[in-house]
C-alpha positions as a Markdown table, in Angstrom:
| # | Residue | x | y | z |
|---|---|---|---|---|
| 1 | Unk | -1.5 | -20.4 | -27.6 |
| 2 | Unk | -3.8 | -17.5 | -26.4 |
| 3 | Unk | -3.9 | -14.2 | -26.2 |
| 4 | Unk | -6.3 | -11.4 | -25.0 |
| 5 | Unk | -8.7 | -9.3 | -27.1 |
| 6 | Unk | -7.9 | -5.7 | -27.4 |
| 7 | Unk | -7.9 | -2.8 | -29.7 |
| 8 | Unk | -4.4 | -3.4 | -32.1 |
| 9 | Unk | -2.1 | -0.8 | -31.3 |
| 10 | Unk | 1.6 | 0.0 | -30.9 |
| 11 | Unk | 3.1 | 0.8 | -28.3 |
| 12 | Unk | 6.6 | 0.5 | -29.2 |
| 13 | Unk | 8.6 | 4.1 | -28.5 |
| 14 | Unk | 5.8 | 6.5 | -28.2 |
| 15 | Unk | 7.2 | 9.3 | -25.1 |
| 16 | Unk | 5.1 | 9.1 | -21.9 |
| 17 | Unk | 7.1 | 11.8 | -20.1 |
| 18 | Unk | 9.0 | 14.8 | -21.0 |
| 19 | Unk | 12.7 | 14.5 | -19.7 |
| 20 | Unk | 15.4 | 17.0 | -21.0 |
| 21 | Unk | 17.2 | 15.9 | -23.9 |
| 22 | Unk | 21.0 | 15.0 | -24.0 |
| 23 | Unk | 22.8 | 16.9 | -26.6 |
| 24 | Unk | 23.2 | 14.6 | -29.5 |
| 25 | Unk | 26.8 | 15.5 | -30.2 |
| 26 | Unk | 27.9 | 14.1 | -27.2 |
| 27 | Unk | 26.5 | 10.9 | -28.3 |
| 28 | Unk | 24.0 | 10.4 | -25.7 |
| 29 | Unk | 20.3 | 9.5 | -26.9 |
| 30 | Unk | 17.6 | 12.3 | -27.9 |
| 31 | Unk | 15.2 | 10.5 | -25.8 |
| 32 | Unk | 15.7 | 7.1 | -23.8 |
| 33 | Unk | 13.4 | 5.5 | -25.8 |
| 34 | Unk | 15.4 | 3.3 | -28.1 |
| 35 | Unk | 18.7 | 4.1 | -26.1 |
| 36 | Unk | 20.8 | 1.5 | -26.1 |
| 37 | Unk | 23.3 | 0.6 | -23.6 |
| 38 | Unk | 25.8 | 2.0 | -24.4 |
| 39 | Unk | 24.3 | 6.1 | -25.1 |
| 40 | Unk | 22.6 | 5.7 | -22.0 |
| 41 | Unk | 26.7 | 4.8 | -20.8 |
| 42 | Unk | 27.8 | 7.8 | -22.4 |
| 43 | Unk | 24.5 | 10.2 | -21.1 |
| 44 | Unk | 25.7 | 8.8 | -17.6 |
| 45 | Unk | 29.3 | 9.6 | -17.6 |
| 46 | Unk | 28.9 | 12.8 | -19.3 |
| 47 | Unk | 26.2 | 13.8 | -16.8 |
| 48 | Unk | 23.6 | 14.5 | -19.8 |
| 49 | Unk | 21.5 | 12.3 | -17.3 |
| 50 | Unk | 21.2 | 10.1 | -13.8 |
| 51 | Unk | 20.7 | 6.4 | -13.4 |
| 52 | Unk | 17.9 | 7.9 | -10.9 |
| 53 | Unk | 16.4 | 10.1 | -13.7 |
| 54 | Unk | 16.4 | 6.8 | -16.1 |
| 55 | Unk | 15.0 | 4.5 | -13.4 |
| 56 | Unk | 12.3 | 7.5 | -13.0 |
| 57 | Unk | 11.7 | 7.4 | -16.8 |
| 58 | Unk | 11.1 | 3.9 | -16.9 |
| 59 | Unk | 9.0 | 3.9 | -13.7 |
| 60 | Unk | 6.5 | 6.9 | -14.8 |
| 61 | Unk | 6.2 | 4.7 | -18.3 |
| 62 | Unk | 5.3 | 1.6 | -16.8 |
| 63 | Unk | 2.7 | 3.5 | -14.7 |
| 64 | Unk | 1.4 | 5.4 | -18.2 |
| 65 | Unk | 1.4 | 1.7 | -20.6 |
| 66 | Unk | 1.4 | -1.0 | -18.2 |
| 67 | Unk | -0.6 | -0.5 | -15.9 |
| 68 | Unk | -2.7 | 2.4 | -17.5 |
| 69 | Unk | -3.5 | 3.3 | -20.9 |
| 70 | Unk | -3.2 | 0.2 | -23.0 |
| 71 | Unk | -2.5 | -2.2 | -20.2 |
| 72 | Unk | 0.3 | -4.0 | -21.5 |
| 73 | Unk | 0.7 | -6.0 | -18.0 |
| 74 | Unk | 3.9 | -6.5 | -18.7 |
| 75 | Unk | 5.0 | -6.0 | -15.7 |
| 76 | Unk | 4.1 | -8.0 | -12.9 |
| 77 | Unk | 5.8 | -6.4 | -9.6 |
| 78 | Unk | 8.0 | -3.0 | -9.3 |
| 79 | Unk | 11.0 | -3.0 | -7.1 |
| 80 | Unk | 10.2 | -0.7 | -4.0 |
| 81 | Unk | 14.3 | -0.4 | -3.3 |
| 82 | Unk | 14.5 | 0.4 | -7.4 |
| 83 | Unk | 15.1 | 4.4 | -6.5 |
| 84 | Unk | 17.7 | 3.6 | -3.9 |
| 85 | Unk | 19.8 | 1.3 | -5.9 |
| 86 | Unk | 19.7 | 3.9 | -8.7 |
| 87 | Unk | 20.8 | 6.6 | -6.2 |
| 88 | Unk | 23.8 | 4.4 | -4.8 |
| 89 | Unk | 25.1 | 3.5 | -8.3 |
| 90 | Unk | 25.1 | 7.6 | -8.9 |
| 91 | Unk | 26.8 | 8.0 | -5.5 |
| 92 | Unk | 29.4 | 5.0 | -6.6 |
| 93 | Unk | 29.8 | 6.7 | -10.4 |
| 94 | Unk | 30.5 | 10.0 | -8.6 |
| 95 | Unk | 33.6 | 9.0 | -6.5 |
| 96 | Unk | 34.7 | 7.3 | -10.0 |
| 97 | Unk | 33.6 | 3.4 | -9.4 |
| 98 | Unk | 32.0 | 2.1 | -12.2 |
| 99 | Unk | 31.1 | -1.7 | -11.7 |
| 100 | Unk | 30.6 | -2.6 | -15.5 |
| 101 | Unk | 28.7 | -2.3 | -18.8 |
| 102 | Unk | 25.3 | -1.9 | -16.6 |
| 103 | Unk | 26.1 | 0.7 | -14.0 |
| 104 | Unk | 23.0 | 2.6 | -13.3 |
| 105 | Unk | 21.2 | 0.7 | -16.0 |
| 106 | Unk | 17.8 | -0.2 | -15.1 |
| 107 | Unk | 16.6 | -4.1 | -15.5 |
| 108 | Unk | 13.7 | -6.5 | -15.0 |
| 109 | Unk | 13.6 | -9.6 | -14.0 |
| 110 | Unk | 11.1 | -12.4 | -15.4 |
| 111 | Unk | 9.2 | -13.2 | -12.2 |
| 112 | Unk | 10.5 | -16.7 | -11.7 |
| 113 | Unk | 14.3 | -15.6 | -10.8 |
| 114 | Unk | 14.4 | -14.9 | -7.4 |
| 115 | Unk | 15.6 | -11.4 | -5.9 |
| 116 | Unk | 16.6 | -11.9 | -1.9 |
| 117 | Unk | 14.5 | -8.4 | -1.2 |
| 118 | Unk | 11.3 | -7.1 | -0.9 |
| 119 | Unk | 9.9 | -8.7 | -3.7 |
| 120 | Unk | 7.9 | -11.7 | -4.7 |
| 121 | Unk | 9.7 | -14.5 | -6.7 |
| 122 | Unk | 6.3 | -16.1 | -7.6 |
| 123 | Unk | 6.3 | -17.9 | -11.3 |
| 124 | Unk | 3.2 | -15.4 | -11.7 |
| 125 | Unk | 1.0 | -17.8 | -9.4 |
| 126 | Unk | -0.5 | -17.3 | -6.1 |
| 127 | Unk | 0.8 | -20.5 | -4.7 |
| 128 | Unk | 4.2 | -18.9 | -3.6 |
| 129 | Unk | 3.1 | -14.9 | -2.7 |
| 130 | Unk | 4.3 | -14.6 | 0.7 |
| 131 | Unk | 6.9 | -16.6 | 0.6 |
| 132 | Unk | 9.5 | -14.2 | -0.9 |
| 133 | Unk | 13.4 | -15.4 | -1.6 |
| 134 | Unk | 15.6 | -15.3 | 1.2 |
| 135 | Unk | 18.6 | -14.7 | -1.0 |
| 136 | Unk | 19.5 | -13.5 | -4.7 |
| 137 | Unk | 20.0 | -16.3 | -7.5 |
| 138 | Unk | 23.2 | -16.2 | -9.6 |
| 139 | Unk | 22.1 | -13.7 | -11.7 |
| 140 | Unk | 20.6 | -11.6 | -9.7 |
| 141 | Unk | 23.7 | -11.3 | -7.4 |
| 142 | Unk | 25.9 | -10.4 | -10.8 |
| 143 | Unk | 23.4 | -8.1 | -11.4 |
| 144 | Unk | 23.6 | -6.0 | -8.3 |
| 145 | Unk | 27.5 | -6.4 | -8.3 |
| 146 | Unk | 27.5 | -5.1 | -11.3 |
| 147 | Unk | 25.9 | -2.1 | -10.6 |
| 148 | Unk | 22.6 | -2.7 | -12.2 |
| 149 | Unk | 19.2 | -1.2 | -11.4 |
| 150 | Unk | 17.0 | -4.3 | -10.7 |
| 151 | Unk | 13.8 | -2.2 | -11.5 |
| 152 | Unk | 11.5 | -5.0 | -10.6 |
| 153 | Unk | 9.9 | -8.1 | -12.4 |
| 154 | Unk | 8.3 | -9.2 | -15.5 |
| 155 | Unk | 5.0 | -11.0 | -16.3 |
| 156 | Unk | 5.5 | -14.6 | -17.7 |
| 157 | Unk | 3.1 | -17.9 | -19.1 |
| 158 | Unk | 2.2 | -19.1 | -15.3 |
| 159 | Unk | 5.2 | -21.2 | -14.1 |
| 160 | Unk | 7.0 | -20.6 | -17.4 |
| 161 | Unk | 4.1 | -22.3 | -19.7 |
| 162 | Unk | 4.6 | -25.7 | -17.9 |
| 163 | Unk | 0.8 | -25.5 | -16.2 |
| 164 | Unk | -0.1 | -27.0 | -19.1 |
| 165 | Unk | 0.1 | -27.7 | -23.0 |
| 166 | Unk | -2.7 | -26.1 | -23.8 |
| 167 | Unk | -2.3 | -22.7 | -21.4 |
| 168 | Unk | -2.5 | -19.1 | -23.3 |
| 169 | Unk | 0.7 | -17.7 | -23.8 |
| 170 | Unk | 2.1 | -14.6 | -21.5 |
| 171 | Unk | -1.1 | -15.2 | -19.2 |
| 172 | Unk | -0.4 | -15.5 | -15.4 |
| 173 | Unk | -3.3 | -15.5 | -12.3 |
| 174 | Unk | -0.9 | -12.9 | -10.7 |
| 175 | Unk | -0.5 | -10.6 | -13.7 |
| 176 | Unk | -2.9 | -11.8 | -15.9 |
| 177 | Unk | -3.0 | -11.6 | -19.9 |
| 178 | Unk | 0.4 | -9.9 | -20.9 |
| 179 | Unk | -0.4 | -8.0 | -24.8 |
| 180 | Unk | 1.9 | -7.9 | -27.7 |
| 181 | Unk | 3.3 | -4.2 | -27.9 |
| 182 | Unk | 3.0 | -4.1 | -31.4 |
| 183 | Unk | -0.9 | -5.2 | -31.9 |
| 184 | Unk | -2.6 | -5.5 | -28.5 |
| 185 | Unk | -4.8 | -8.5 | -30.1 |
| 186 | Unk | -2.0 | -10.7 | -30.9 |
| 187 | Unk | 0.2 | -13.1 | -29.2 |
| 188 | Unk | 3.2 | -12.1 | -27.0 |
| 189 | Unk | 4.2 | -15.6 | -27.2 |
| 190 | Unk | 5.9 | -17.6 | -23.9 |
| 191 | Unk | 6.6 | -17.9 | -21.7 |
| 192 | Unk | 9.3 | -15.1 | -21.1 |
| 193 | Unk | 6.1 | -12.8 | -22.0 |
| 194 | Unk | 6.7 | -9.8 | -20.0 |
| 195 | Unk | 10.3 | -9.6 | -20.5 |
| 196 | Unk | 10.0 | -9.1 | -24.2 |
| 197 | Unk | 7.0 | -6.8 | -24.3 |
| 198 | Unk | 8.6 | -4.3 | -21.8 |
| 199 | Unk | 12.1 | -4.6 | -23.7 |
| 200 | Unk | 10.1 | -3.8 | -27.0 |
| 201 | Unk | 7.9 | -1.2 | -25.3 |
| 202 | Unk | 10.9 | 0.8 | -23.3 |
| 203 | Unk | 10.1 | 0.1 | -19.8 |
| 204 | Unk | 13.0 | -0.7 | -19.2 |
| 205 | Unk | 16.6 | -0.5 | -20.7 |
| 206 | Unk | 17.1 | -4.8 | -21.0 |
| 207 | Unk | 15.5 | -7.4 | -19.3 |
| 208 | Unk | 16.4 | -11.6 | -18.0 |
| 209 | Unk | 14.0 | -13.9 | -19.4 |
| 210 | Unk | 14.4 | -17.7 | -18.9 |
| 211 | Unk | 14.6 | -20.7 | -21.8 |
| 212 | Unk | 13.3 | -24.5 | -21.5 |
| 213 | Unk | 12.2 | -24.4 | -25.0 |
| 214 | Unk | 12.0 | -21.4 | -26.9 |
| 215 | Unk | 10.6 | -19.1 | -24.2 |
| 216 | Unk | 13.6 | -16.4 | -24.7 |
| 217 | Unk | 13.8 | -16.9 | -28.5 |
| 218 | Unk | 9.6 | -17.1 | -29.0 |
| 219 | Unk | 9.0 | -13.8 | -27.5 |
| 220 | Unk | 12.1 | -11.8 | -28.7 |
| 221 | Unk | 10.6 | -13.1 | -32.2 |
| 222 | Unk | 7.2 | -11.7 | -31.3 |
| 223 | Unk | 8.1 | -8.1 | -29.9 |
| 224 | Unk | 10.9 | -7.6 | -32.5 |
| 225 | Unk | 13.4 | -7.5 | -30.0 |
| 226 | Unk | 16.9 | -9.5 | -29.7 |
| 227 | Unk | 16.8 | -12.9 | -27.2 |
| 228 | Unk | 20.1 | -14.5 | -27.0 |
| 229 | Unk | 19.4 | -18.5 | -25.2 |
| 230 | Unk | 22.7 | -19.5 | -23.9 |
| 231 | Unk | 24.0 | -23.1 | -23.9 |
| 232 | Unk | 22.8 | -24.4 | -20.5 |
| 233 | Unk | 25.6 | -23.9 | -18.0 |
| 234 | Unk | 26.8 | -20.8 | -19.4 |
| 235 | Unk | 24.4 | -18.7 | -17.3 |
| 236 | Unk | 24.1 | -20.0 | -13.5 |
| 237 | Unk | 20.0 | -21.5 | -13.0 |
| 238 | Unk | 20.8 | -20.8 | -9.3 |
| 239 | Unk | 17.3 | -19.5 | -7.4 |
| 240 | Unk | 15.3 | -20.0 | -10.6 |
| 241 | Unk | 12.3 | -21.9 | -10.3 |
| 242 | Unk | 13.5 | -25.1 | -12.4 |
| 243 | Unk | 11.6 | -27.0 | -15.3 |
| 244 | Unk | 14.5 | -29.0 | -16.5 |
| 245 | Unk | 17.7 | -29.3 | -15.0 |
| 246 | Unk | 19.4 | -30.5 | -18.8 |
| 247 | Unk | 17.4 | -27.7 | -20.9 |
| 248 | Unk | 16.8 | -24.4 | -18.4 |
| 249 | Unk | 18.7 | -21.3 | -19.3 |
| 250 | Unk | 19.2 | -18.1 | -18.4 |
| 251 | Unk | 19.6 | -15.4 | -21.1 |
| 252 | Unk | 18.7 | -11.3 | -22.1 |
| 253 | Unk | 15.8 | -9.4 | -24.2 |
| 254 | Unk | 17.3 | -6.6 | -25.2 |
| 255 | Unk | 17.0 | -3.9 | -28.3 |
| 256 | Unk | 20.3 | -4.6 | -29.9 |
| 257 | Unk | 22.8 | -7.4 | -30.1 |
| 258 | Unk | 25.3 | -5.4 | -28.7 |
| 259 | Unk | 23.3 | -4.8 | -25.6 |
| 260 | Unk | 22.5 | -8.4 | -25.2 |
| 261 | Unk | 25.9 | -9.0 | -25.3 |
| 262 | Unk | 26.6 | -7.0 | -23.0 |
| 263 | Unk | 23.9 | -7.9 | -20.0 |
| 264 | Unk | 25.4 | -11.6 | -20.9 |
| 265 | Unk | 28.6 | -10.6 | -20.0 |
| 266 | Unk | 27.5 | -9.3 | -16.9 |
| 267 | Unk | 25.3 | -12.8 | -16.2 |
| 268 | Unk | 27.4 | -15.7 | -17.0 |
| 269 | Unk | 29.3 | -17.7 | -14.8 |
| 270 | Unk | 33.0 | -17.7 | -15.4 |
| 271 | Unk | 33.4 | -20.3 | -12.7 |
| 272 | Unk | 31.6 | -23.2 | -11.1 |
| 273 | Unk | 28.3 | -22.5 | -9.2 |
| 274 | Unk | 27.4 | -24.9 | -6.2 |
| 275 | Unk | 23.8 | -24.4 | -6.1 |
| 276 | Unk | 23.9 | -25.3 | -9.9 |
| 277 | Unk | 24.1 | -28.9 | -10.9 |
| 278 | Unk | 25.3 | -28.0 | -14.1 |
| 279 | Unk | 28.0 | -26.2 | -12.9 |
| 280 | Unk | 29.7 | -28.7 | -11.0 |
| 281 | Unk | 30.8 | -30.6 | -13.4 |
């Protein structure tokens, strides 16, 4: 497994923007770096912040580390509709509807679920941009139900490491050589790349990456965040670009088990999917 030369350096929680700073005896976080679910929750309800002032966070943060600055590239695509949804969860947390544990929360997708909007579902290859979903997968549509911010999607190994055996891990022709956060000169690992780094780097709050073998659990591992890899079925593989139909899996990066917990909650299927052989059975 590859990885691309750089100057080492971490990355991991250094502030890109000034935002105001929620009082700490309410619980919410001193900055969103490192928030977890849950303080952002609390920042949110007790109006100590906005889900359109944390997708704003994240957004100027990707601009200053991903795709300035260090280049982390882990991000491969940002939602143009990311503001909006943000803006409606607000609107819907204002006349008291709060859809779940990720209201207002802002996600990323790794770029081979598909999202039924403006963006590309590609597998980080050329070969399918401009031919963008026509509907949400499983997850995605759980996602938006549930209030989430779909902030937009993550770098990954070129259709999820399965170009070949010998291909350099987190590298894709669309978003090219995704860096560890930690030490820019050393592997990310694969092929759920971009989901890991930008979990570990606070570009966003949590993140779906995708499992065949070890690609949730491999990166987690090397950006020192927490991967939960459900047992296949749990989590619908319904608009997912497939490997294999007995090993894929959907599952979360996050920052702390309690937050991955929490985005599984929101994911998995609690009854039988059509569009996923699995789940019929």
């Amino acid at each position: 497994m590859g990885a691309a030369a750089g100057a080492g350096a971490s990355l991991a929680g250094s502030p890109t923007a000034a935002y105001a700073a929620p009082d700490q005896n309410d619980q919410g976080p001193d900055n969103f770096n490192e928030a977890t679910i849950a303080q952002l929750q609390a920042a949110m309800a007790n109006r100590q912040t906005s889900a359109v002032e944390l997708t704003n966070f994240y957004l100027n943060r990707i601009q200053a580390i991903d795709e300035r600055g260090p280049h982390l590239n882990s991000v491969i695509e940002l939602n143009p509709d990311a503001l909006a949804m943000a803006q409606a969860a607000d609107a819907s947390r204002r006349r008291g509807r709060v859809l779940g544990p990720l209201h207002g929360i802002p996600v990323l997708l790794k770029d081979n679920i598909d999202t039924g909007d403006k963006m590309q579902t590609s597998a980080g290859s050329f070969a399918l941009v401009g031919q963008p979903a026509v509907r949400d997968s499983t997850v995605a549509a759980k996602l938006r139900a549930g209030g989430a911010v779909i902030l937009g999607k993550a770098n990954l190994s070129e259709w999820a490491n399965f170009r070949s055996f010998g291909s350099s891990s987190g590298w894709s022709g669309r978003g090219g050589q995704c860096n560890n956060p930690y030490a820019i000169d050393r592997n990310p690992c694969g092929s759920s790349s971009g989901s890991g780094a930008a979990v570990s780097a606070n570009l966003c709050a949590v993140a779906l990456a995708t499992e065949t073998d070890g690609s949730i659990v491999c990166p987690a591992h090397m950006s020192g965040v927490v991967g939960i890899k459900p047992t296949v079925g749990v989590t619908s593989r319904a608009g997912v670009v497939p490997i294999s139909h007995t090993q894929d899996t959907i599952g979360p990066h996050a920052r702390t088990v309690a937050d991955a917990a929490a985005v599984l909650t929101v994911i998995a299927s609690q009854t039988f999917d059509g569009r996923d052989p699995v789940r019929q059975a």
